[in-house]
mmCIF file of C-alpha atoms in Angstrom:
data_model
loop_
_atom_site.group_PDB
_atom_site.id
_atom_site.type_symbol
_atom_site.label_atom_id
_atom_site.label_comp_id
_atom_site.label_asym_id
_atom_site.label_seq_id
_atom_site.Cartn_x
_atom_site.Cartn_y
_atom_site.Cartn_z
ATOM 1 C CA MET A 14 16.018 3.013 25.853
ATOM 2 C CA ILE A 15 16.791 3.191 22.154
ATOM 3 C CA THR A 16 20.461 2.990 21.309
ATOM 4 C CA ALA A 17 22.182 3.829 18.059
ATOM 5 C CA SER A 18 22.928 0.157 17.477
ATOM 6 C CA LYS A 19 19.206 -0.528 17.134
ATOM 7 C CA LEU A 20 18.881 1.937 14.289
ATOM 8 C CA PRO A 21 19.824 1.092 10.689
ATOM 9 C CA PRO A 22 21.986 3.462 8.643
ATOM 10 C CA SER A 23 20.225 6.588 7.408
ATOM 11 C CA SER A 24 19.123 6.610 3.802
ATOM 12 C CA THR A 25 18.088 9.207 1.263
ATOM 13 C CA ILE A 26 14.768 8.383 -0.363
ATOM 14 C CA GLU A 27 12.776 10.022 -3.117
ATOM 15 C CA LEU A 28 9.001 10.317 -2.987
ATOM 16 C CA ASP A 29 7.159 10.514 -6.303
ATOM 17 C CA ASN A 30 3.366 10.499 -6.644
ATOM 18 C CA LEU A 31 0.592 11.316 -9.040
ATOM 19 C CA ASP A 32 0.793 15.012 -8.169
ATOM 20 C CA ASP A 33 4.425 15.119 -9.363
ATOM 21 C CA LEU A 34 5.563 15.513 -5.776
ATOM 22 C CA SER A 35 9.264 14.869 -5.357
ATOM 23 C CA LEU A 36 11.014 15.046 -2.003
ATOM 24 C CA GLU A 37 14.329 13.876 -0.702
ATOM 25 C CA ILE A 38 14.277 12.902 2.950
ATOM 26 C CA ASP A 39 17.338 11.893 4.946
ATOM 27 C CA GLN A 40 16.154 9.998 8.014
ATOM 28 C CA PHE A 41 16.403 6.870 10.151
ATOM 29 C CA VAL A 42 13.986 3.963 10.066
ATOM 30 C CA HIS A 43 12.488 3.133 13.466
ATOM 31 C CA TYR A 44 13.755 -0.175 14.828
ATOM 32 C CA CYS A 45 10.196 -1.590 15.136
ATOM 33 C CA VAL A 46 10.227 -1.971 11.342
ATOM 34 C CA ARG A 47 12.830 -4.750 11.770
ATOM 35 C CA SER A 48 10.855 -6.579 14.465
ATOM 36 C CA LYS A 49 9.932 -10.139 13.451
ATOM 37 C CA THR A 50 7.424 -10.257 16.308
ATOM 38 C CA LYS A 51 5.598 -7.204 14.981
ATOM 39 C CA ARG A 52 5.542 -8.685 11.486
ATOM 40 C CA LEU A 53 4.178 -11.991 12.825
ATOM 41 C CA ILE A 54 1.395 -10.118 14.617
ATOM 42 C CA ASP A 55 0.660 -8.230 11.391
ATOM 43 C CA ILE A 56 0.456 -11.366 9.249
ATOM 44 C CA SER A 57 -1.732 -13.202 11.770
ATOM 45 C CA GLY A 58 -4.087 -10.252 12.124
ATOM 46 C CA ALA A 59 -4.213 -9.683 8.368
ATOM 47 C CA ILE A 60 -5.244 -13.289 7.689
ATOM 48 C CA VAL A 61 -8.076 -13.053 10.220
ATOM 49 C CA GLY A 62 -9.104 -9.630 8.926
ATOM 50 C CA LEU A 63 -9.119 -10.682 5.275
ATOM 51 C CA THR A 64 -11.230 -13.722 6.132
ATOM 52 C CA ILE A 65 -13.857 -11.449 7.680
ATOM 53 C CA THR A 66 -13.553 -9.033 4.750
ATOM 54 C CA GLY A 67 -14.225 -11.845 2.281
ATOM 55 C CA ILE A 68 -17.324 -12.937 4.186
ATOM 56 C CA ILE A 69 -18.940 -9.490 4.270
ATOM 57 C CA ALA A 70 -17.845 -8.268 0.820
ATOM 58 C CA ILE A 71 -20.683 -9.719 -1.302
ATOM 59 C CA PRO A 72 -23.631 -8.704 0.924
ATOM 60 C CA LEU A 73 -22.016 -5.294 1.414
ATOM 61 C CA TYR A 74 -21.694 -4.863 -2.359
ATOM 62 C CA LEU A 75 -25.392 -5.653 -2.854
ATOM 63 C CA ILE A 76 -26.439 -3.161 -0.173
ATOM 64 C CA MET A 77 -24.145 -0.554 -1.672
ATOM 65 C CA GLN A 78 -25.802 -0.880 -5.100
ATOM 66 C CA LEU A 79 -29.165 -0.039 -3.540
ATOM 67 C CA ASP A 80 -27.742 3.040 -1.832
ATOM 68 C CA ASP A 81 -25.295 4.446 -4.408
ATOM 69 C CA PRO A 82 -24.427 2.143 -7.340
ATOM 70 C CA GLY A 83 -20.728 1.899 -8.047
ATOM 71 C CA PRO A 84 -17.553 0.017 -7.139
ATOM 72 C CA LEU A 85 -17.219 -1.792 -3.828
ATOM 73 C CA PHE A 86 -13.678 -0.595 -3.187
ATOM 74 C CA TYR A 87 -12.019 2.798 -3.116
ATOM 75 C CA LYS A 88 -8.276 3.268 -3.477
ATOM 76 C CA GLN A 89 -6.114 6.292 -2.836
ATOM 77 C CA ILE A 90 -2.403 7.085 -2.896
ATOM 78 C CA ARG A 91 -0.885 7.307 0.596
ATOM 79 C CA CYS A 92 2.700 7.628 1.810
ATOM 80 C CA GLY A 93 4.188 4.710 3.693
ATOM 81 C CA LEU A 94 7.560 3.883 5.220
ATOM 82 C CA ASN A 95 10.178 6.463 4.181
ATOM 83 C CA GLY A 96 7.470 8.224 2.187
ATOM 84 C CA LYS A 97 7.094 5.413 -0.352
ATOM 85 C CA PRO A 98 3.751 5.826 -2.169
ATOM 86 C CA PHE A 99 1.271 2.937 -2.162
ATOM 87 C CA TRP A 100 -2.393 2.339 -2.932
ATOM 88 C CA ILE A 101 -4.469 2.152 0.240
ATOM 89 C CA TRP A 102 -7.731 0.192 -0.038
ATOM 90 C CA LYS A 103 -11.074 0.844 1.640
ATOM 91 C CA PHE A 104 -14.702 -0.096 1.208
ATOM 92 C CA ARG A 105 -16.228 2.866 -0.623
ATOM 93 C CA SER A 106 -18.100 5.128 1.785
ATOM 94 C CA MET A 107 -18.682 8.135 -0.476
ATOM 95 C CA ILE A 108 -20.610 8.769 -3.663
ATOM 96 C CA VAL A 109 -18.946 7.972 -6.974
ATOM 97 C CA GLY A 110 -16.782 10.912 -8.045
ATOM 98 C CA ALA A 111 -16.505 12.325 -4.520
ATOM 99 C CA GLU A 112 -12.960 13.624 -5.069
ATOM 100 C CA ARG A 113 -14.188 15.944 -7.820
ATOM 101 C CA GLN A 114 -16.598 17.554 -5.342
ATOM 102 C CA LYS A 115 -14.112 17.952 -2.490
ATOM 103 C CA HIS A 116 -13.683 21.683 -3.171
ATOM 104 C CA LEU A 117 -17.388 22.181 -2.431
ATOM 105 C CA VAL A 118 -17.067 20.848 1.134
ATOM 106 C CA LYS A 119 -15.759 22.995 3.988
ATOM 107 C CA ASN A 120 -12.702 21.690 5.807
ATOM 108 C CA GLN A 121 -13.337 21.668 9.573
ATOM 109 C CA ALA A 122 -9.838 20.474 10.482
ATOM 110 C CA LYS A 123 -6.706 22.453 11.295
ATOM 111 C CA GLY A 124 -3.466 21.826 9.441
ATOM 112 C CA HIS A 125 -2.700 19.422 6.615
ATOM 113 C CA ILE A 126 -5.752 17.152 6.958
ATOM 114 C CA PHE A 127 -9.304 17.339 5.594
ATOM 115 C CA LYS A 128 -12.381 16.526 7.680
ATOM 116 C CA ASN A 129 -16.041 17.467 7.758
ATOM 117 C CA GLU A 130 -18.377 15.871 10.290
ATOM 118 C CA ASN A 131 -21.406 16.242 8.010
ATOM 119 C CA ASP A 132 -19.699 15.653 4.669
ATOM 120 C CA PRO A 133 -22.613 15.377 2.188
ATOM 121 C CA ARG A 134 -20.580 13.064 -0.047
ATOM 122 C CA ILE A 135 -20.809 10.220 2.471
ATOM 123 C CA THR A 136 -23.530 7.701 1.575
ATOM 124 C CA ARG A 137 -25.971 6.200 4.066
ATOM 125 C CA ILE A 138 -24.202 2.840 4.092
ATOM 126 C CA GLY A 139 -20.908 4.722 4.059
ATOM 127 C CA ARG A 140 -21.703 6.491 7.309
ATOM 128 C CA PHE A 141 -22.403 3.133 8.939
ATOM 129 C CA LEU A 142 -19.151 1.730 7.565
ATOM 130 C CA ARG A 143 -17.199 4.651 8.996
ATOM 131 C CA ARG A 144 -18.826 4.546 12.419
ATOM 132 C CA THR A 145 -18.019 0.858 12.728
ATOM 133 C CA SER A 146 -14.618 1.167 10.973
ATOM 134 C CA ILE A 147 -15.670 -1.592 8.567
ATOM 135 C CA ASP A 148 -14.579 0.668 5.705
ATOM 136 C CA GLU A 149 -10.977 0.070 6.851
ATOM 137 C CA PHE A 150 -11.126 -3.743 6.547
ATOM 138 C CA PRO A 151 -9.644 -3.942 3.009
ATOM 139 C CA GLN A 152 -6.469 -2.432 4.466
ATOM 140 C CA PHE A 153 -5.676 -5.866 5.884
ATOM 141 C CA TRP A 154 -4.501 -6.535 2.321
ATOM 142 C CA ASN A 155 -2.057 -3.637 2.650
ATOM 143 C CA VAL A 156 -0.861 -5.154 5.929
ATOM 144 C CA LEU A 157 -0.348 -8.585 4.378
ATOM 145 C CA ARG A 158 1.656 -6.998 1.551
ATOM 146 C CA GLY A 159 3.871 -5.261 4.089
ATOM 147 C CA GLU A 160 2.845 -1.730 3.067
ATOM 148 C CA MET A 161 1.103 -1.126 6.376
ATOM 149 C CA SER A 162 1.055 -2.514 9.897
ATOM 150 C CA LEU A 163 -1.881 -3.323 12.152
ATOM 151 C CA VAL A 164 -0.607 -0.592 14.481
ATOM 152 C CA GLY A 165 1.333 2.439 13.340
ATOM 153 C CA THR A 166 1.021 6.074 12.399
ATOM 154 C CA ARG A 167 -1.867 7.595 10.482
ATOM 155 C CA PRO A 168 -1.197 7.092 6.717
ATOM 156 C CA PRO A 169 -0.711 10.561 5.155
ATOM 157 C CA THR A 170 -1.593 11.669 1.643
ATOM 158 C CA PRO A 171 1.069 13.117 -0.704
ATOM 159 C CA ASP A 172 -0.578 16.546 -0.348
ATOM 160 C CA GLU A 173 -0.022 16.377 3.410
ATOM 161 C CA VAL A 174 3.608 15.300 3.082
ATOM 162 C CA LYS A 175 4.596 18.032 0.656
ATOM 163 C CA ASN A 176 3.560 20.587 3.304
ATOM 164 C CA TYR A 177 5.442 18.939 6.184
ATOM 165 C CA CYS A 178 7.761 20.817 8.516
ATOM 166 C CA SER A 179 11.047 19.103 9.383
ATOM 167 C CA TYR A 180 9.835 17.328 12.538
ATOM 168 C CA HIS A 181 6.738 15.957 10.766
ATOM 169 C CA TYR A 182 8.926 13.591 8.732
ATOM 170 C CA LYS A 183 9.513 11.427 11.801
ATOM 171 C CA ARG A 184 6.036 10.015 11.151
ATOM 172 C CA LEU A 185 7.443 8.337 8.038
ATOM 173 C CA GLN A 186 10.018 6.330 10.007
ATOM 174 C CA VAL A 187 7.469 3.568 10.670
ATOM 175 C CA LYS A 188 4.841 1.848 8.561
ATOM 176 C CA PRO A 189 1.413 3.479 8.699
ATOM 177 C CA GLY A 190 -1.175 1.515 10.654
ATOM 178 C CA ILE A 191 -4.824 0.571 10.432
ATOM 179 C CA THR A 192 -4.974 1.724 14.030
ATOM 180 C CA GLY A 193 -2.767 3.697 16.361
ATOM 181 C CA GLU A 194 -2.771 6.294 19.106
ATOM 182 C CA TRP A 195 -5.169 8.543 17.174
ATOM 183 C CA GLN A 196 -7.651 5.685 16.733
ATOM 184 C CA VAL A 197 -7.998 4.986 20.452
ATOM 185 C CA ASN A 198 -7.791 8.606 21.600
ATOM 186 C CA GLY A 199 -10.511 10.397 19.692
ATOM 187 C CA ARG A 200 -10.659 8.921 16.177
ATOM 188 C CA SER A 201 -12.663 11.237 13.908
ATOM 189 C CA GLN A 202 -12.998 13.864 16.638
ATOM 190 C CA ILE A 203 -9.305 14.765 16.328
ATOM 191 C CA ASN A 204 -9.350 17.781 14.038
ATOM 192 C CA ASN A 205 -5.883 19.212 14.621
ATOM 193 C CA PHE A 206 -3.033 17.882 12.500
ATOM 194 C CA GLU A 207 -0.446 18.715 15.164
ATOM 195 C CA ASP A 208 -2.318 16.525 17.668
ATOM 196 C CA ILE A 209 -2.057 13.610 15.239
ATOM 197 C CA VAL A 210 1.670 14.213 14.768
ATOM 198 C CA ARG A 211 2.182 14.319 18.532
ATOM 199 C CA MET A 212 0.332 11.022 18.985
ATOM 200 C CA ASP A 213 2.223 9.359 16.133
ATOM 201 C CA ILE A 214 5.601 10.352 17.564
ATOM 202 C CA ASP A 215 4.458 9.329 21.045
ATOM 203 C CA TYR A 216 3.642 5.879 19.637
ATOM 204 C CA GLN A 217 7.166 5.511 18.294
ATOM 205 C CA ASN A 218 8.636 6.472 21.656
ATOM 206 C CA LYS A 219 6.478 3.935 23.518
ATOM 207 C CA TRP A 220 6.646 1.104 20.993
ATOM 208 C CA SER A 221 6.979 -2.538 21.996
ATOM 209 C CA PRO A 222 5.149 -5.679 20.806
ATOM 210 C CA LEU A 223 3.091 -5.622 24.004
ATOM 211 C CA TYR A 224 2.173 -1.988 23.413
ATOM 212 C CA ASP A 225 0.932 -2.920 19.924
ATOM 213 C CA ILE A 226 -1.254 -5.648 21.419
ATOM 214 C CA LYS A 227 -2.564 -3.177 23.996
ATOM 215 C CA LEU A 228 -3.550 -0.721 21.249
ATOM 216 C CA ILE A 229 -5.208 -3.491 19.213
ATOM 217 C CA LEU A 230 -7.354 -4.486 22.206
ATOM 218 C CA LYS A 231 -8.227 -0.843 22.919
ATOM 219 C CA THR A 232 -9.147 -0.392 19.245
ATOM 220 C CA ILE A 233 -11.583 -3.307 19.392
ATOM 221 C CA ALA A 234 -13.242 -1.760 22.452
ATOM 222 C CA VAL A 235 -13.444 1.681 20.818
ATOM 223 C CA VAL A 236 -14.886 0.266 17.583
ATOM 224 C CA LEU A 237 -17.521 -1.797 19.403
ATOM 225 C CA THR A 238 -18.693 1.278 21.315
ATOM 226 C CA ARG A 239 -18.323 3.494 18.195
ATOM 227 C CA LYS A 240 -16.597 6.045 20.412
ATOM 228 C CA GLY A 241 -15.268 9.090 18.572
ATOM 229 C CA ALA A 242 -16.475 8.049 15.111
ATOM 230 C CA TYR A 243 -18.687 9.858 12.600
#
């Protein structure tokens, strides 16, 4: 049971991003953010993950140049704890200049998210990276920096946040994660924003260090079987 003593004082924060979004949100920070055990798990996992990322980066870059020449990494503004903007890193899985062509692709999702199962902007190597979740590996750097956690809520974009209803802001009370409830319960097949919100809030209600470990193990199993990915 969560008691008031486990929660830090509420704070008013301002969210500014490249789209000139400015919001003031008065909310609590979930007590898992203060957990030293969770942070230790994050640092340990990030070191292992970055080691693997370093090993595969060069051969992946060479393959990528044969498929669609361009940068190895892709970065995008996302909203973290208390809505604080940060650069999230991924291995590039789309063609160069994909954002400029976004308006040409139909959104198959409901709510404040964008998804298309057959998005033509995804490269051949990019589709493999997404199905195996290898495109997410550079986010271990975000975890090491403390901007993300191994397990948390899905990291939203500023465009999503500026359209939030009041109860959606609870998602910002924890650090976003590389994995979470949505990752082990459908992944890319979840096309309804409200389902993601429900899972993110459910994660906060269930949180414990052991629950994080459970989700990490389930994520490994889901990734190996490529269940729910496209």
